[in-house]
Short mmCIF file of C-alpha atoms and ligand atoms in Angstrom, two decimals:
data_model
loop_
_atom_site.label_atom_id
_atom_site.label_comp_id
_atom_site.label_asym_id
_atom_site.label_seq_id
_atom_site.Cartn_x
_atom_site.Cartn_y
_atom_site.Cartn_z
CA MET A 1 14.33 6.42 62.86
CA LYS A 2 13.85 9.48 61.06
CA GLN A 3 16.83 9.67 59.20
CA THR A 4 16.48 6.23 57.31
CA LEU A 5 13.09 7.75 56.40
CA ILE A 6 14.23 10.69 54.72
CA ALA A 7 17.53 8.29 53.09
CA MET A 8 14.69 6.09 51.61
CA ALA A 9 12.30 8.66 50.37
CA ILE A 10 15.60 10.46 48.64
CA ALA A 11 16.52 7.00 46.62
CA ILE A 12 12.20 6.06 45.75
CA LEU A 13 13.22 10.05 44.75
CA ALA A 14 16.33 9.63 42.83
CA LEU A 15 15.48 5.78 41.65
CA ALA A 16 11.59 7.35 40.01
CA GLY A 17 13.89 10.33 38.33
CA CYS A 18 16.17 7.71 36.73
CA GLN A 19 13.40 5.87 35.45
CA LYS A 20 11.73 9.06 34.21
CA ASP A 21 14.55 9.67 31.90
CA GLU A 22 15.29 6.23 31.16
CA TYR A 23 12.28 6.06 29.41
CA GLY A 24 10.78 9.31 28.88
CA TRP A 25 10.95 8.00 24.73
CA VAL A 26 8.43 5.64 25.75
CA LYS A 27 6.54 9.08 27.78
CA THR A 28 6.71 10.50 24.28
CA GLY A 29 6.03 8.15 21.57
CA ILE A 30 2.52 7.87 24.23
CA ASP A 31 1.37 10.78 24.52
CA ARG A 32 2.18 12.15 20.50
CA ALA A 33 0.28 9.09 19.72
CA CYS A 34 -2.53 9.47 21.16
CA SER A 35 -2.78 13.43 20.41
CA GLN A 36 -2.38 12.43 16.55
CA LEU A 37 -5.07 9.70 17.12
CA LEU A 38 -7.67 11.93 18.88
CA LEU A 39 -7.10 14.40 16.04
CA THR A 40 -8.05 11.61 13.45
CA ALA A 41 -10.82 10.48 15.18
CA GLU A 42 -12.86 14.03 14.95
CA ARG A 43 -11.06 14.96 11.86
CA ILE A 44 -12.73 12.26 9.60
CA ASP A 45 -15.68 11.28 11.67
CA ASP A 46 -18.00 12.00 8.84
CA THR A 47 -16.21 10.08 6.20
CA GLY A 48 -17.01 6.21 7.40
CA GLN A 49 -13.94 6.00 6.43
CA MET A 50 -10.51 5.05 7.81
CA PRO A 51 -7.21 6.32 7.41
CA ARG A 52 -4.97 4.51 5.85
CA SER A 53 -1.59 7.32 4.37
CA ILE A 54 -0.65 10.01 2.51
CA TRP A 55 -1.20 9.94 -1.18
CA VAL A 56 2.48 10.35 -2.69
CA GLY A 57 3.67 10.13 -6.84
CA TYR A 58 7.18 7.85 -7.26
CA ASP A 59 10.05 8.39 -9.17
CA LEU A 60 10.29 6.03 -12.32
CA ASP A 61 14.55 6.39 -11.71
CA MET A 62 14.81 5.64 -8.23
CA LEU A 63 11.63 2.18 -8.76
CA SER A 64 13.58 0.98 -11.54
CA HIS A 65 17.06 1.16 -9.45
CA GLN A 66 15.41 -0.52 -6.77
CA LEU A 67 14.20 -2.70 -8.06
CA GLY A 68 16.39 -3.60 -10.66
CA LYS A 69 14.69 -3.69 -13.32
CA SER A 70 14.00 -1.38 -16.63
CA LYS A 71 11.25 0.79 -16.35
CA GLU A 72 9.53 -1.27 -19.23
CA GLU A 73 9.45 -4.68 -17.21
CA PHE A 74 7.67 -3.10 -14.64
CA LYS A 75 5.43 -0.49 -16.43
CA ASP A 76 2.55 -3.02 -16.32
CA SER A 77 2.46 -2.84 -12.93
CA LEU A 78 2.60 0.19 -11.88
CA ARG A 79 -0.65 1.89 -9.61
CA ALA A 80 -2.33 5.37 -11.18
CA HIS A 81 -0.03 7.79 -10.19
CA PRO A 82 -2.67 10.70 -7.79
CA SER A 83 -4.03 13.44 -9.05
CA ALA A 84 -2.25 16.26 -8.26
CA ASP A 85 -5.37 17.73 -6.47
CA LYS A 86 -4.32 14.48 -3.65
CA LEU A 87 -0.52 14.82 -3.40
CA GLY A 88 0.43 15.38 -0.07
CA LYS A 89 -3.41 15.17 1.46
CA LEU A 90 -4.38 12.37 3.88
CA ARG A 91 -5.87 9.22 2.35
CA LEU A 92 -9.12 7.08 3.73
CA CYS A 93 -10.18 3.80 2.85
CA GLY A 94 -13.31 2.22 2.83
CA ILE A 95 -14.33 -0.53 5.52
CA TYR A 96 -13.81 -3.23 3.26
CA ASP A 97 -9.84 -2.49 2.71
CA TRP A 98 -7.22 -4.58 4.80
CA THR A 99 -6.41 -1.72 6.69
CA SER A 100 -9.81 -0.71 8.10
CA GLY A 101 -8.88 -2.46 11.60
CA PHE A 102 -5.74 -0.92 12.63
CA PHE A 103 -7.44 2.82 13.61
CA PRO A 104 -9.70 1.15 15.60
CA GLY A 105 -6.63 -0.85 17.06
CA SER A 106 -4.46 1.42 17.22
CA LEU A 107 -7.05 3.84 19.89
CA TRP A 108 -7.42 0.54 21.71
CA TYR A 109 -4.16 0.55 22.26
CA ALA A 110 -3.41 4.26 23.44
CA TYR A 111 -6.35 4.07 25.34
CA GLU A 112 -4.51 0.86 27.01
CA LEU A 113 -1.54 2.37 27.68
CA LYS A 114 -2.98 6.00 28.61
CA GLY A 115 -6.45 5.60 30.15
CA ASP A 116 -7.53 8.65 28.46
CA GLU A 117 -11.76 8.05 28.20
CA ALA A 118 -12.18 10.16 25.06
CA LEU A 119 -9.81 7.99 23.28
CA LYS A 120 -12.27 5.14 24.76
CA ASP A 121 -15.09 6.80 22.78
CA ALA A 122 -13.52 7.20 20.18
CA ALA A 123 -12.38 3.21 20.14
CA ILE A 124 -15.85 2.39 20.18
CA ARG A 125 -16.91 4.63 18.00
CA TYR A 126 -14.24 3.41 14.82
CA THR A 127 -14.86 -0.22 16.06
CA ASN A 128 -18.90 -0.40 15.47
CA LYS A 129 -18.09 0.65 12.03
CA LEU A 130 -16.71 -2.10 11.19
CA ASN A 131 -20.14 -4.29 11.71
CA PRO A 132 -20.35 -4.95 8.19
CA ILE A 133 -17.36 -6.66 7.47
CA ARG A 134 -18.67 -9.53 9.89
CA GLU A 135 -20.53 -11.14 6.81
CA TYR A 136 -17.94 -10.42 4.65
CA LYS A 137 -15.57 -13.82 2.73
CA GLY A 138 -13.69 -11.88 0.24
CA THR A 139 -10.37 -11.76 1.70
CA HIS A 140 -8.20 -13.55 3.56
CA ASP A 141 -7.81 -10.08 5.78
CA LEU A 142 -10.58 -10.81 7.71
CA GLY A 143 -8.15 -11.17 10.84
CA PHE A 144 -6.76 -7.98 10.94
CA MET A 145 -9.75 -6.35 9.68
CA MET A 146 -11.67 -7.70 12.71
CA ASN A 147 -9.04 -8.35 15.57
CA CYS A 148 -7.38 -6.18 15.50
CA SER A 149 -11.06 -3.82 16.48
CA TYR A 150 -13.20 -5.73 18.01
CA GLY A 151 -10.24 -8.50 19.61
CA ASN A 152 -9.08 -5.70 21.04
CA ALA A 153 -12.43 -4.49 21.68
CA LEU A 154 -13.40 -7.64 23.82
CA ARG A 155 -10.23 -7.24 25.73
CA LEU A 156 -10.20 -3.73 26.69
CA SER A 157 -14.23 -3.22 27.23
CA PRO A 158 -15.83 -6.51 27.06
CA SER A 159 -19.12 -7.15 26.01
CA ASP A 160 -21.97 -9.63 25.28
CA THR A 161 -21.87 -9.16 21.47
CA ILE A 162 -18.51 -9.01 20.21
CA PRO A 163 -17.84 -12.63 20.61
CA ALA A 164 -20.79 -13.65 18.08
CA VAL A 165 -18.99 -10.63 15.76
CA LEU A 166 -15.54 -12.71 15.86
CA ILE A 167 -17.29 -16.03 15.51
CA GLN A 168 -18.97 -14.83 12.73
CA THR A 169 -15.79 -13.39 10.75
CA ALA A 170 -13.91 -16.20 12.18
CA ASP A 171 -16.65 -18.61 10.01
CA ASN A 172 -16.49 -17.10 7.09
CA LEU A 173 -12.55 -16.98 7.07
CA CYS A 174 -12.81 -20.82 7.28
CA SER A 175 -15.05 -20.24 4.40
CA ARG A 176 -11.69 -19.62 2.42
CA PHE A 177 -10.24 -22.56 3.86
CA ASP A 178 -8.96 -25.48 1.51
CA GLU A 179 -8.55 -29.62 2.90
CA ARG A 180 -6.84 -30.84 -0.29
CA ILE A 181 -4.53 -27.84 -0.15
CA GLY A 182 -4.33 -27.02 3.72
CA CYS A 183 -4.03 -23.54 3.82
CA ILE A 184 -6.84 -20.38 4.24
CA ARG A 185 -6.54 -18.78 0.66
CA SER A 186 -5.07 -15.40 0.64
CA TRP A 187 -6.57 -13.55 -2.22
CA ASP A 188 -9.21 -13.81 -5.09
CA PHE A 189 -7.74 -11.77 -7.20
CA GLY A 190 -4.34 -12.00 -10.44
CA HIS A 191 -3.76 -15.09 -12.26
CA TRP A 192 -3.03 -17.57 -10.01
CA ASN A 193 -4.88 -20.38 -9.23
CA PHE A 194 -5.00 -20.26 -5.16
CA PRO A 195 -2.70 -18.10 -3.84
CA VAL A 196 -1.11 -17.53 -0.42
CA ILE A 197 1.06 -14.64 1.41
CA ILE A 198 3.19 -15.00 4.49
CA ASP A 199 0.89 -11.87 5.78
CA ASN A 200 -1.76 -14.77 6.08
CA MET A 201 0.26 -15.80 9.46
CA MET A 202 -1.33 -12.89 11.23
CA ASN A 203 -4.98 -13.90 10.26
CA LEU A 204 -4.27 -16.87 12.36
CA ASP A 205 -5.01 -15.40 15.78
CA LEU A 206 -8.67 -14.67 15.13
CA LEU A 207 -9.46 -18.18 14.84
CA PHE A 208 -7.38 -19.03 18.02
CA ASN A 209 -9.68 -16.68 19.76
CA ALA A 210 -12.52 -17.72 17.89
CA THR A 211 -12.09 -21.72 19.69
CA ARG A 212 -11.51 -19.76 22.62
CA LEU A 213 -14.83 -17.69 22.61
CA SER A 214 -16.70 -20.55 21.46
CA GLY A 215 -15.32 -24.05 22.79
CA ASN A 216 -15.52 -25.27 19.37
CA PRO A 217 -11.91 -26.88 17.91
CA TYR A 218 -12.03 -26.54 14.60
CA TYR A 219 -10.94 -22.63 14.11
CA LYS A 220 -7.47 -23.83 15.92
CA GLU A 221 -7.82 -26.67 13.55
CA VAL A 222 -7.86 -25.03 10.81
CA ALA A 223 -5.20 -22.31 11.46
CA ILE A 224 -2.51 -25.11 12.66
CA LYS A 225 -2.89 -26.52 9.33
CA HIS A 226 -2.63 -23.39 7.44
CA ALA A 227 1.08 -23.31 9.88
CA ASN A 228 1.73 -25.93 8.88
CA THR A 229 0.98 -25.56 5.10
CA THR A 230 2.73 -22.52 5.31
CA MET A 231 6.09 -23.85 7.39
CA PRO A 232 7.79 -26.09 4.64
CA ASN A 233 6.72 -23.99 0.98
CA HIS A 234 6.56 -20.41 1.99
CA PHE A 235 10.45 -20.85 3.34
CA ARG A 236 13.91 -20.83 2.21
CA PRO A 237 16.40 -23.02 3.78
CA ASP A 238 18.18 -19.38 5.41
CA HIS A 239 14.23 -18.70 6.79
CA THR A 240 14.06 -16.26 4.86
CA SER A 241 10.12 -15.99 3.21
CA TRP A 242 8.39 -15.99 -0.75
CA HIS A 243 5.90 -13.59 -0.32
CA VAL A 244 3.70 -15.25 -2.08
CA VAL A 245 3.16 -18.89 -2.78
CA SER A 246 0.15 -20.37 -4.67
CA TYR A 247 -1.08 -24.61 -5.03
CA ASN A 248 -2.20 -26.33 -7.36
CA SER A 249 -6.31 -27.76 -6.66
CA ASP A 250 -4.36 -31.28 -5.50
CA GLY A 251 -2.08 -29.26 -2.67
CA THR A 252 0.81 -29.67 -4.99
CA VAL A 253 2.93 -25.64 -5.60
CA GLU A 254 1.71 -24.23 -8.54
CA LYS A 255 4.46 -20.79 -8.22
CA LYS A 256 6.51 -18.81 -5.42
CA GLN A 257 6.45 -15.40 -6.33
CA THR A 258 6.50 -11.84 -5.45
CA PHE A 259 4.06 -9.25 -5.22
CA GLN A 260 5.23 -6.27 -3.23
CA GLY A 261 8.98 -7.66 -3.05
CA LYS A 262 12.39 -6.84 -5.17
CA ASN A 263 11.44 -10.17 -6.97
CA ASP A 264 10.76 -13.42 -6.58
CA ASP A 265 13.57 -14.84 -3.99
CA SER A 266 14.20 -11.47 -2.38
CA ALA A 267 13.26 -10.67 1.17
CA TRP A 268 10.28 -8.45 1.29
CA ALA A 269 10.73 -6.47 4.81
CA ARG A 270 7.63 -7.24 5.95
CA GLY A 271 6.97 -10.16 4.51
CA GLN A 272 9.51 -11.20 7.15
CA ALA A 273 8.17 -9.77 10.19
CA TRP A 274 5.17 -10.71 9.35
CA GLY A 275 6.39 -14.81 9.07
CA VAL A 276 7.86 -14.15 12.81
CA TYR A 277 5.03 -12.44 13.87
CA GLY A 278 2.95 -15.62 12.93
CA TYR A 279 4.41 -18.33 13.97
CA THR A 280 5.22 -16.65 17.30
CA SER A 281 1.80 -16.07 17.57
CA THR A 282 0.84 -20.24 16.91
CA TYR A 283 3.84 -21.32 19.18
CA ARG A 284 1.98 -19.51 22.10
CA GLU A 285 -1.55 -20.92 20.94
CA THR A 286 -0.19 -24.49 20.59
CA GLY A 287 2.66 -24.51 23.15
CA ASP A 288 4.25 -26.66 20.28
CA LYS A 289 7.75 -26.32 20.32
CA THR A 290 8.65 -26.87 16.17
CA TYR A 291 6.73 -23.09 15.51
CA LEU A 292 9.35 -21.61 18.99
CA ASP A 293 12.05 -23.30 16.41
CA PHE A 294 11.15 -21.80 14.01
CA ALA A 295 9.86 -18.21 15.20
CA VAL A 296 14.21 -17.97 16.72
CA ALA A 297 15.49 -19.24 13.39
CA ILE A 298 13.68 -16.56 11.72
CA ALA A 299 14.03 -13.82 14.28
CA ASP A 300 18.15 -15.00 14.12
CA MET A 301 17.67 -13.90 10.17
CA ILE A 302 15.92 -10.75 10.93
CA MET A 303 18.77 -10.01 13.28
CA SER A 304 21.32 -11.06 10.91
CA ARG A 305 20.52 -9.68 7.54
CA VAL A 306 19.07 -5.68 8.34
CA GLN A 307 22.47 -3.97 9.02
CA THR A 308 20.88 -0.60 8.93
CA GLU A 309 22.59 1.53 12.31
CA ASP A 310 18.63 2.17 13.69
CA ALA A 311 17.21 -2.00 13.42
CA ILE A 312 14.56 -0.01 10.87
CA PRO A 313 14.88 -2.07 7.96
CA TYR A 314 14.84 -1.02 3.53
CA TRP A 315 11.81 -2.35 2.42
CA ASP A 316 13.39 -5.20 1.17
CA TYR A 317 16.58 -6.93 2.71
CA ASP A 318 18.04 -6.91 -0.73
CA ALA A 319 17.28 -3.38 -2.19
CA PRO A 320 20.60 -1.94 -3.80
CA ALA A 321 21.39 -0.55 0.19
CA GLY A 322 22.14 3.54 0.66
CA PRO A 323 20.81 6.68 1.94
CA ASP A 324 17.47 7.13 0.02
CA THR A 325 16.75 3.75 0.04
CA PRO A 326 13.31 3.83 1.51
CA ARG A 327 12.68 2.29 5.03
CA ASP A 328 9.57 0.25 5.78
CA ALA A 329 9.02 1.49 9.23
CA SER A 330 5.59 -0.86 9.51
CA ALA A 331 7.87 -3.69 9.20
CA ALA A 332 10.32 -2.90 11.75
CA ALA A 333 7.29 -2.47 14.13
CA VAL A 334 5.63 -6.38 13.72
CA THR A 335 9.51 -7.34 13.83
CA ALA A 336 9.29 -5.40 17.27
CA CYS A 337 6.12 -7.10 18.90
CA GLY A 338 6.89 -10.79 17.31
CA LEU A 339 10.88 -10.42 18.97
CA LEU A 340 9.62 -9.09 22.58
CA GLU A 341 6.24 -11.78 22.70
CA LEU A 342 9.38 -14.40 21.37
CA SER A 343 11.49 -12.86 24.05
CA THR A 344 9.39 -14.62 26.57
CA MET A 345 9.28 -17.65 25.65
CA VAL A 346 13.10 -18.87 25.00
CA GLU A 347 16.35 -18.80 27.81
CA ASP A 348 18.50 -16.46 25.68
CA GLY A 349 15.21 -14.16 25.17
CA GLN A 350 17.33 -10.82 26.25
CA LYS A 351 18.44 -10.84 22.33
CA TYR A 352 15.13 -9.90 20.88
CA PHE A 353 14.27 -8.01 23.72
CA ASP A 354 16.59 -5.67 23.54
CA TYR A 355 17.01 -6.13 19.74
CA ALA A 356 12.53 -5.06 19.46
CA GLU A 357 13.61 -1.76 22.53
CA LYS A 358 16.22 -0.72 19.58
CA ILE A 359 13.13 -0.79 17.08
CA LEU A 360 10.92 0.92 19.57
CA LYS A 361 13.33 3.69 20.89
CA SER A 362 14.32 4.84 17.09
CA LEU A 363 11.09 4.42 16.23
CA SER A 364 10.17 6.99 18.61
CA SER A 365 13.05 9.33 17.84
CA ASP A 366 12.20 12.33 16.02
CA ALA A 367 14.00 10.54 12.34
CA TYR A 368 9.94 8.35 12.66
CA LEU A 369 8.23 9.77 15.09
CA ALA A 370 5.54 12.51 13.47
CA GLN A 371 5.48 16.02 15.59
CA GLU A 372 1.81 16.76 16.79
CA GLY A 373 -0.17 18.23 14.08
CA GLN A 374 1.70 16.74 10.99
CA ASN A 375 2.11 13.83 9.02
CA GLU A 376 -1.39 14.03 8.61
CA GLY A 377 -2.62 12.82 11.95
CA PHE A 378 -0.48 9.30 11.78
CA VAL A 379 1.81 8.51 14.42
CA LEU A 380 4.95 6.74 12.32
CA MET A 381 6.52 8.57 9.65
CA HIS A 382 9.04 6.26 6.08
CA SER A 383 7.01 3.56 6.13
CA THR A 384 6.50 1.57 2.50
CA GLY A 385 3.56 -0.27 1.30
CA SER A 386 4.13 -1.26 -1.96
CA LEU A 387 6.66 0.50 -3.72
CA ALA A 388 6.79 -2.67 -6.50
CA HIS A 389 3.64 -1.11 -7.39
CA GLY A 390 4.92 2.27 -6.77
CA SER A 391 2.41 2.26 -3.85
CA GLU A 392 2.62 4.01 -0.67
CA ILE A 393 6.31 4.85 -0.80
CA ASP A 394 8.42 6.65 2.65
CA VAL A 395 4.88 7.26 3.98
CA PRO A 396 3.06 6.68 7.02
CA LEU A 397 0.94 3.92 7.19
CA SER A 398 -2.37 2.91 9.40
CA TYR A 399 -0.35 -0.31 10.48
CA ALA A 400 2.90 0.78 11.56
CA ASP A 401 1.46 3.32 13.84
CA TYR A 402 -1.14 0.07 14.76
CA TYR A 403 1.96 -1.94 15.96
CA TYR A 404 4.23 0.51 16.76
CA LEU A 405 1.91 0.70 19.63
CA GLU A 406 1.62 -2.86 20.10
CA GLY A 407 4.58 -2.59 20.23
CA LEU A 408 4.86 -0.07 23.32
CA GLN A 409 2.36 -2.09 25.52
CA LYS A 410 4.00 -5.42 25.71
CA TYR A 411 7.40 -3.15 26.22
CA MET A 412 5.48 -1.24 29.59
CA TYR A 413 4.35 -4.87 30.25
CA LEU A 414 7.25 -6.62 30.37
CA ARG A 415 8.90 -3.91 31.80
CA GLY A 416 6.14 -3.07 34.46
CA LEU A 417 5.90 -0.13 33.74
CA LYS A 418 2.78 2.54 34.22
CA TYR A 419 1.79 5.58 31.96
CA ASN A 420 1.91 8.03 35.13
CA GLU A 421 4.90 6.46 37.00
CA LEU A 422 7.21 7.66 33.56
N1 LIG B 501 -0.70 -7.58 3.66
C1 LIG B 501 -0.23 -7.00 3.29
C2 LIG B 501 0.53 -5.25 2.84
O1 LIG B 501 1.63 -6.22 4.57
O2 LIG B 501 0.77 -4.98 2.85
#
């Protein structure tokens, strides 16, 4: 009996040892993320702003090569070069920037993953800074801003006041919905009549939540109409998507273009990631297999089009490939999240799980994961914001960090892992 117990204890210890070896990369990712986030939370607390990126400039020859255009052709689209005193420094943003919800959201995921109360305190503090956005109607990005912050707050630290914030924000998002067109308007700037970008699929989760919280089906109906209009108009026969589709007021398509991609007909990497995540969410919320089949088709397209060894895509799938082609770690992280959820919905889901695991392992390696105290406090390196504008090329981005942490959270859940067993 005693021998059997000893043998069992040895087996359990050996298993725990294997787990430690097998998932050491997960622990490294979580630990590094937690310390970076706490460092940043302390550093910027009195600025009233959120971390977005690092200020970098651009090289016109490189842009010309990547865009396949002469400098003359794209010079009017370029953002101002940051001043010399800013270069390499932390780029903050105000609360009305589309990225403002990602830092509070990252703090929530980090808290969920590690259980450290300091992360929770910081998450609450930074989430509350976004409260005025509940009154804002100026963008479709309200879902990113409020669902990633307040949505996670409600999930992890429920309070009576949060549902009203999310419902009010959802009302404001719905005020941008046009019944004739069947879509939520994305932007209020630019030369388009009614621009809708593929990114907008990510704002639908706020509406699904609002229906759950209020019992009012309207929010979900708007989300479904938006997804239904986007499916035939934003996607090409090969399931890559256009970035921007603008509609005439009668609902016909005005233009199909890009804003951040290589050219109108290219497959901008992050856009493909928003698409697979968005249609996976729409299936989760509706149970309508049309969306599942669509998400599967986008996922299969992504897995066949991304040819990099580490599965971290170039900034645009159609960019000229080479060792210096900027990657987009943010697109990879969003893709990993979408594929992890999709893997639970289909019989052959293992291939999506394996691909997402490969992405998360790559992002957790020294090639992408920053060393503690480096990278201006961000977790990941090597994302691209908008190469077409010479903006945020090969930098950390707050949303790469957010979706990396969401990916780790989903991975841990699906593998049945606990932080203290890693
Ligand atoms: N939603 C803006 C972006 O993906 O860059």
